[in-house]
Amino acid sequence: MTLPIRPELAGLEPYGAPQLDVPVRLNVNENPYAPSARVVADIVGAVAEAAAGLNRYPDRDFAPLRAGLAAYLARESHVSLAPEQLWAANGSNEVMLHLLQAFGGPGRSVVSFAPTYSMYPEYARDTSTAWHVGRRQDDFTVDPEHAAATIARYAPSVVLLASPNNPTGTALPSGTVRAVLDAAAQVPGGCVVVVDEAYAEFRRAGTPSALALLGEYPHLAVSRTMSKAFGMAGARLGYLAAARPLVDALRVVRLPYHLSAVTQAVALAALGHAEELMAQVDGLRRERDALVEWLRGNGLRVADSDANFVLFGVFDDRHAIWQGLLDRGVLIRETGPEGWLRASVGTPEETAAFRAALVEVAGL
Ligand SMILES: *Cc1c(COP(=O)(O)O)cnc(C)c1O
């Protein structure tokens, strides 16, 4: 008896980095600092309150959470947004799936620029949207003219731009984002540009957020997450900001009550402690910059990073380096262009363990 699996899914393995129980985990760009006892207590209180009403479906439009997210972005990026311009889901991965469900689909295409986040082609596949990639330059930036030409060539209905990009750490200047938005505006039938800012809070001073462009471009969506800088990867809360008609299109494709009352309560409670949860971000940024310098000082190539990880290389046998680190209790990620590896920035102790292991394994 054969199962009628869609042919494009036949034989595929589910996506995901190995979840191994080792002392130093620097493989999925989490914030290494656990929430404090105070934050945990507040979350527990909020969940207890939500639990008392779990016989009812949750607030489908999660208005208080949208207002909380708007207030957070106003503080973080000094951009003022109405709560109706915010959307949220179970991780920004689900937010981006909503985008593809609303704006992609059979007969349509999505464009991105490689190397980039490996989930993007999966959203395309799962929504039967054709997937096309332009390329990033040697320094992993995107050439605005190449981007415009790629968009003109494929006439996609969605462009996915990660900035800072995963796995390279590269943030795009406003000029490049504007060039993409302007090219997208020329696509017959329209084209939504998604700037995936999962790592935005780690950007270096002077690096802009695409949130500042929202007022000018009704076809722009800026995606964020509580999984990285916010230190709430386990809570599964991602969100985006866009003009209201774009957000309203996402409300059509979401499943009913997709955000549980518990998730809403956890996210709201966590937002109330944004400052404390984000207190480590400056330290992680400094740790990142020091790690980039240290790796370069040891003769390795390192991509400029505005995120909480570094992409470094180039190794003839990167798998051997990855395995050697793992044998010493340090888990990083074998990803990116051939020969490169990605390591998240951890606590100073974790980063020190990574450096010591790398000295041994790579013979630095
Ligand atoms: C980690 C990451 C996300 C966030 O995923 P969540 O579903 O919000 O946990 C989104 N985009 C990129 C590029 C990422 O690296």
Coordinates of C-alpha atoms and ligand atoms in Angstrom, one line a residue:
M1 CA 0.0 0.0 0.0
T2 CA 1.6 3.3 -1.1
L3 CA 0.8 6.6 0.6
P4 CA -0.1 9.4 -1.9
I5 CA 2.6 11.7 -0.8
R6 CA 3.2 14.6 -3.0
P7 CA 5.9 13.7 -5.5
E8 CA 8.0 16.7 -4.5
L9 CA 8.1 15.5 -0.9
A10 CA 8.9 11.9 -1.6
G11 CA 11.9 10.6 0.3
L12 CA 12.6 14.0 2.0
E13 CA 13.9 14.2 5.6
P14 CA 12.4 16.8 7.9
Y15 CA 14.5 20.0 8.2
G16 CA 16.5 20.6 11.4
A17 CA 19.9 21.0 13.0
P18 CA 20.9 18.0 15.2
Q19 CA 19.6 18.5 18.8
L20 CA 22.5 17.0 20.7
D21 CA 23.0 17.1 24.5
V22 CA 26.5 18.5 24.7
P23 CA 28.0 21.1 27.2
V24 CA 28.4 23.9 24.7
R25 CA 25.6 24.4 22.2
L26 CA 26.4 27.1 19.6
N27 CA 24.5 25.7 16.7
V28 CA 21.1 27.4 16.4
N29 CA 21.8 31.1 17.4
E30 CA 19.8 31.1 20.7
N31 CA 20.4 33.6 23.4
P32 CA 22.6 31.7 25.8
Y33 CA 21.1 33.5 28.9
A34 CA 18.0 31.8 30.5
P35 CA 15.3 34.1 31.8
S36 CA 15.8 35.3 35.4
A37 CA 13.7 33.9 38.3
R38 CA 11.7 37.2 38.2
V39 CA 10.8 36.8 34.6
V40 CA 10.0 33.1 35.0
A41 CA 7.7 34.0 38.0
D42 CA 5.8 36.6 35.9
I43 CA 5.4 34.1 33.0
V44 CA 4.1 31.5 35.4
G45 CA 1.5 33.9 36.8
A46 CA 0.3 34.9 33.4
V47 CA 0.1 31.3 32.3
A48 CA -1.9 30.4 35.5
E49 CA -4.4 33.2 34.6
A50 CA -4.7 31.9 31.0
A51 CA -5.1 28.4 32.2
A52 CA -8.2 29.3 34.2
G53 CA -9.9 30.2 30.9
L54 CA -8.6 27.4 28.7
N55 CA -12.2 26.0 28.2
R56 CA -12.6 29.0 25.8
Y57 CA -10.9 29.6 22.5
P58 CA -8.2 32.3 22.7
D59 CA -8.5 35.9 21.4
R60 CA -8.3 35.3 17.7
D61 CA -7.0 38.8 16.9
F62 CA -4.7 38.9 20.0
A63 CA -5.1 42.7 20.2
P64 CA -3.2 43.2 23.5
L65 CA -0.2 41.3 22.1
R66 CA -0.2 43.3 18.9
A67 CA -0.2 46.5 21.0
G68 CA 2.6 45.1 23.1
L69 CA 4.7 44.3 20.0
A70 CA 4.1 47.8 18.5
A71 CA 5.2 49.4 21.8
Y72 CA 8.3 47.2 21.8
L73 CA 9.3 48.2 18.2
A74 CA 8.7 51.9 19.0
R75 CA 11.3 51.6 21.8
E76 CA 13.7 49.4 19.9
S77 CA 13.6 51.0 16.5
H78 CA 11.9 54.4 17.1
V79 CA 9.2 53.6 14.5
S80 CA 5.6 54.2 15.5
L81 CA 3.1 51.6 14.3
A82 CA -0.6 51.0 14.9
P83 CA -1.3 47.6 16.6
E84 CA -3.3 46.7 13.4
Q85 CA 0.0 46.8 11.5
L86 CA 1.4 43.9 13.6
W87 CA 0.9 40.2 12.9
A88 CA 2.2 37.3 15.0
A89 CA 2.4 33.5 14.8
N90 CA 4.1 30.5 16.2
G91 CA 7.6 31.7 15.3
S92 CA 8.6 33.9 12.4
N93 CA 8.8 30.7 10.4
E94 CA 5.0 30.5 10.6
V95 CA 4.7 34.2 9.8
M96 CA 6.6 33.7 6.6
L97 CA 4.5 30.6 5.7
H98 CA 1.5 32.8 6.1
L99 CA 3.1 35.3 3.7
L100 CA 3.7 32.6 1.1
Q101 CA 0.1 31.2 1.6
A102 CA -1.3 34.6 1.0
F103 CA 1.0 35.9 -1.8
G104 CA 2.6 32.8 -3.3
G105 CA 1.0 29.6 -4.7
P106 CA 0.8 27.7 -7.9
G107 CA 1.8 29.7 -11.0
R108 CA 3.7 32.2 -8.8
S109 CA 7.3 32.4 -7.7
V110 CA 9.4 33.6 -4.8
V111 CA 12.9 35.1 -5.2
S112 CA 15.8 35.2 -2.7
F113 CA 19.5 35.7 -2.8
A114 CA 21.8 32.8 -1.8
P115 CA 23.5 31.8 0.4
T116 CA 20.6 32.5 2.7
Y117 CA 18.2 30.9 5.2
S118 CA 17.6 27.3 4.3
M119 CA 13.9 27.3 5.3
Y120 CA 13.0 29.7 2.5
P121 CA 12.8 27.1 -0.3
E122 CA 10.7 24.9 2.1
Y123 CA 8.0 27.6 2.4
A124 CA 8.0 27.8 -1.4
R125 CA 7.8 24.0 -1.8
D126 CA 5.0 23.6 0.8
T127 CA 2.9 26.3 -0.9
S128 CA 3.6 25.1 -4.4
T129 CA 5.4 28.4 -5.2
A130 CA 8.3 28.3 -7.7
W131 CA 11.7 29.0 -6.1
H132 CA 14.3 31.2 -7.7
V133 CA 17.6 32.5 -6.3
G134 CA 19.8 35.3 -7.3
R135 CA 23.3 35.4 -5.8
R136 CA 25.1 37.3 -3.2
Q137 CA 28.6 38.7 -3.9
D138 CA 31.8 37.4 -2.5
D139 CA 31.3 39.5 0.7
F140 CA 27.7 38.2 0.9
T141 CA 26.1 41.6 0.2
V142 CA 23.5 41.9 -2.5
D143 CA 24.3 44.0 -5.6
P144 CA 21.3 46.3 -6.1
E145 CA 21.5 46.1 -9.9
H146 CA 21.7 42.3 -9.9
A147 CA 18.8 42.2 -7.5
A148 CA 16.7 44.4 -9.7
A149 CA 17.5 42.4 -12.8
T150 CA 16.7 39.1 -11.0
I151 CA 13.3 40.5 -9.9
A152 CA 12.6 41.8 -13.4
R153 CA 13.6 38.4 -14.9
Y154 CA 11.4 36.2 -12.7
A155 CA 8.6 38.7 -11.8
P156 CA 8.0 37.0 -8.5
S157 CA 5.0 37.8 -6.2
V158 CA 7.3 37.5 -3.1
V159 CA 10.9 38.5 -2.4
L160 CA 12.6 37.2 0.8
L161 CA 15.5 39.2 2.0
A162 CA 17.2 38.2 5.3
S163 CA 19.0 41.1 6.9
P164 CA 21.1 40.4 8.9
N165 CA 21.3 37.3 6.7
N166 CA 21.6 33.7 8.0
P167 CA 24.1 32.0 7.8
T168 CA 26.4 34.9 6.8
G169 CA 25.5 37.7 9.3
T170 CA 25.3 40.3 6.5
A171 CA 23.0 43.3 7.0
L172 CA 21.8 45.1 3.9
P173 CA 22.1 48.9 3.6
S174 CA 18.8 50.8 3.1
G175 CA 19.9 51.6 -0.5
T176 CA 19.8 47.9 -1.4
V177 CA 16.5 47.3 0.3
R178 CA 15.0 50.4 -1.5
A179 CA 16.4 49.1 -4.8
V180 CA 14.6 45.8 -4.2
L181 CA 11.4 47.5 -3.2
D182 CA 11.5 49.7 -6.3
A183 CA 12.1 46.7 -8.6
A184 CA 9.3 44.8 -6.9
A185 CA 7.0 47.8 -7.4
Q186 CA 7.5 47.3 -11.2
V187 CA 6.3 43.6 -11.2
P188 CA 3.0 43.3 -13.0
G189 CA 0.4 42.1 -10.6
G190 CA 2.5 43.2 -7.6
C191 CA 5.2 41.8 -5.4
V192 CA 5.6 41.7 -1.6
V193 CA 9.1 42.2 -0.2
V194 CA 9.8 40.5 3.1
V195 CA 12.8 41.7 5.1
D196 CA 13.5 39.0 7.6
E197 CA 15.1 40.8 10.6
A198 CA 15.3 37.8 13.0
Y199 CA 18.6 39.1 14.2
A200 CA 17.9 42.9 14.0
E201 CA 18.6 43.6 17.7
F202 CA 22.2 42.5 17.2
R203 CA 22.9 44.9 14.4
R204 CA 25.9 47.2 14.8
A205 CA 25.5 50.9 15.5
G206 CA 24.5 52.8 12.4
T207 CA 23.0 49.7 10.7
P208 CA 19.4 50.6 9.8
S209 CA 16.2 48.5 10.2
A210 CA 13.8 48.3 7.3
L211 CA 11.0 49.2 9.8
A212 CA 11.9 52.8 9.0
L213 CA 10.8 52.3 5.4
L214 CA 7.3 51.0 6.2
G215 CA 5.6 54.3 5.8
E216 CA 6.9 54.6 2.2
Y217 CA 6.2 51.1 0.9
P218 CA 2.8 49.4 1.2
H219 CA 4.4 46.2 -0.3
L220 CA 7.0 45.8 2.5
A221 CA 6.8 43.4 5.4
V222 CA 9.4 43.3 8.1
S223 CA 9.6 40.1 10.1
R224 CA 11.0 39.8 13.6
T225 CA 11.1 37.1 16.3
M226 CA 11.3 36.7 20.1
S227 CA 13.5 33.6 19.4
K228 CA 16.9 35.2 19.2
A229 CA 17.9 38.5 21.0
F230 CA 14.8 38.2 23.2
G231 CA 15.8 34.9 24.5
M232 CA 12.4 33.2 24.1
A233 CA 13.1 30.6 21.4
G234 CA 11.1 28.0 23.4
A235 CA 8.0 30.3 23.5
R236 CA 7.5 30.2 19.6
L237 CA 6.5 33.8 18.9
G238 CA 7.4 35.5 15.7
Y239 CA 5.8 38.6 14.3
L240 CA 5.9 41.1 11.4
A241 CA 5.1 44.7 10.8
A242 CA 3.5 46.0 7.5
A243 CA 0.9 48.3 6.1
R244 CA -2.6 47.3 7.2
P245 CA -3.9 45.8 3.9
L246 CA -0.9 43.4 3.9
V247 CA -1.6 42.3 7.4
D248 CA -5.3 41.9 6.6
A249 CA -4.4 39.4 3.8
L250 CA -2.5 37.3 6.4
R251 CA -5.6 37.1 8.6
V252 CA -7.4 35.3 5.8
V253 CA -4.9 32.4 5.6
R254 CA -4.2 31.8 9.3
L255 CA -5.8 28.8 10.9
P256 CA -8.5 29.7 13.4
Y257 CA -7.1 30.5 16.8
H258 CA -3.5 29.8 15.7
L259 CA -1.9 31.5 18.7
S260 CA -2.8 29.7 21.8
A261 CA -3.9 31.6 25.0
V262 CA -0.8 30.2 26.7
T263 CA 1.5 31.5 23.9
Q264 CA -0.2 35.0 24.0
A265 CA 0.2 35.1 27.8
V266 CA 3.8 34.0 27.7
A267 CA 4.7 36.6 25.0
L268 CA 2.9 39.4 26.7
A269 CA 4.6 38.7 30.1
A270 CA 8.0 38.5 28.4
L271 CA 7.4 41.8 26.6
G272 CA 6.9 43.4 30.0
H273 CA 10.5 42.5 30.8
A274 CA 12.0 43.4 27.4
E275 CA 14.7 45.6 29.0
E276 CA 15.9 42.8 31.3
L277 CA 15.7 40.1 28.6
M278 CA 17.6 42.3 26.2
A279 CA 20.2 43.4 28.8
Q280 CA 22.7 40.8 27.5
V281 CA 22.5 42.0 23.9
D282 CA 25.2 44.6 24.2
G283 CA 27.5 42.1 25.8
L284 CA 26.8 39.5 23.1
R285 CA 27.5 42.1 20.4
R286 CA 30.9 42.9 22.0
E287 CA 31.6 39.1 22.3
R288 CA 30.8 38.7 18.6
D289 CA 33.1 41.5 17.5
A290 CA 35.9 40.1 19.7
L291 CA 35.3 36.6 18.2
V292 CA 35.4 38.0 14.6
E293 CA 38.7 39.7 15.4
W294 CA 40.2 36.7 17.1
L295 CA 39.3 34.4 14.2
R296 CA 40.8 36.9 11.7
G297 CA 43.8 37.2 13.9
N298 CA 44.3 33.5 13.5
G299 CA 44.3 33.7 9.7
L300 CA 40.7 32.6 9.0
R301 CA 38.2 34.3 6.8
V302 CA 35.2 35.7 8.6
A303 CA 32.1 37.4 7.2
D304 CA 31.2 40.8 8.7
S305 CA 28.4 40.0 11.2
D306 CA 25.5 42.1 12.4
A307 CA 24.0 39.0 14.0
N308 CA 24.7 36.8 17.1
F309 CA 26.8 34.3 15.1
V310 CA 29.9 34.3 12.9
L311 CA 30.5 32.5 9.6
F312 CA 34.1 31.5 9.2
G313 CA 36.4 29.3 7.1
V314 CA 37.6 28.3 4.7
F315 CA 38.4 24.7 5.5
D316 CA 39.3 21.9 3.0
D317 CA 37.3 19.5 5.2
R318 CA 34.8 21.4 7.2
H319 CA 33.0 18.3 8.4
A320 CA 36.2 17.1 10.1
I321 CA 36.5 20.5 11.9
W322 CA 32.8 20.3 13.0
Q323 CA 33.3 16.7 14.2
G324 CA 36.5 17.6 16.1
L325 CA 34.7 20.4 17.9
L326 CA 31.8 18.1 18.7
D327 CA 34.2 15.5 20.1
R328 CA 35.4 18.3 22.5
G329 CA 31.8 19.1 23.6
V330 CA 31.2 22.1 21.3
L331 CA 28.4 21.9 18.8
I332 CA 28.4 24.4 16.0
R333 CA 26.6 24.3 12.6
E334 CA 27.9 22.9 9.3
T335 CA 26.1 25.2 7.0
G336 CA 26.8 27.9 4.4
P337 CA 29.0 27.8 1.3
E338 CA 31.4 24.8 1.0
G339 CA 34.2 25.1 3.5
W340 CA 32.5 27.5 5.9
L341 CA 31.1 26.9 9.4
R342 CA 28.8 28.9 11.6
A343 CA 29.1 29.4 15.3
S344 CA 26.7 31.2 17.6
V345 CA 28.0 33.7 20.1
G346 CA 27.5 32.2 23.6
T347 CA 28.4 33.3 27.1
P348 CA 32.1 34.3 27.5
E349 CA 32.8 30.8 29.0
E350 CA 31.2 29.1 26.0
T351 CA 33.0 31.2 23.5
A352 CA 36.3 30.5 25.3
A353 CA 35.6 26.8 25.1
F354 CA 34.9 27.1 21.4
R355 CA 38.1 29.0 20.8
A356 CA 40.2 26.5 22.8
A357 CA 38.6 23.6 20.9
L358 CA 39.2 25.2 17.5
V359 CA 42.8 25.9 18.3
E360 CA 43.3 22.1 18.8
V361 CA 41.1 20.9 16.0
A362 CA 42.2 23.4 13.3
G363 CA 45.8 23.7 14.6
L364 CA 45.7 27.5 14.8
Ligands
LIG1 C1 16.2 31.9 13.5 C2 15.6 32.5 12.3 C3 14.3 32.9 12.2 C4 13.4 32.7 13.4 O1 12.7 31.6 13.5 P1 11.5 31.5 14.6 O2 10.5 30.6 13.9 O3 11.0 32.8 14.9 O4 12.1 30.8 15.8 C5 13.8 33.5 11.1 N1 14.7 33.8 10.1 C6 15.9 33.5 10.1 C7 16.8 33.9 9.0 C8 16.5 32.8 11.2 O5 17.8 32.5 11.3

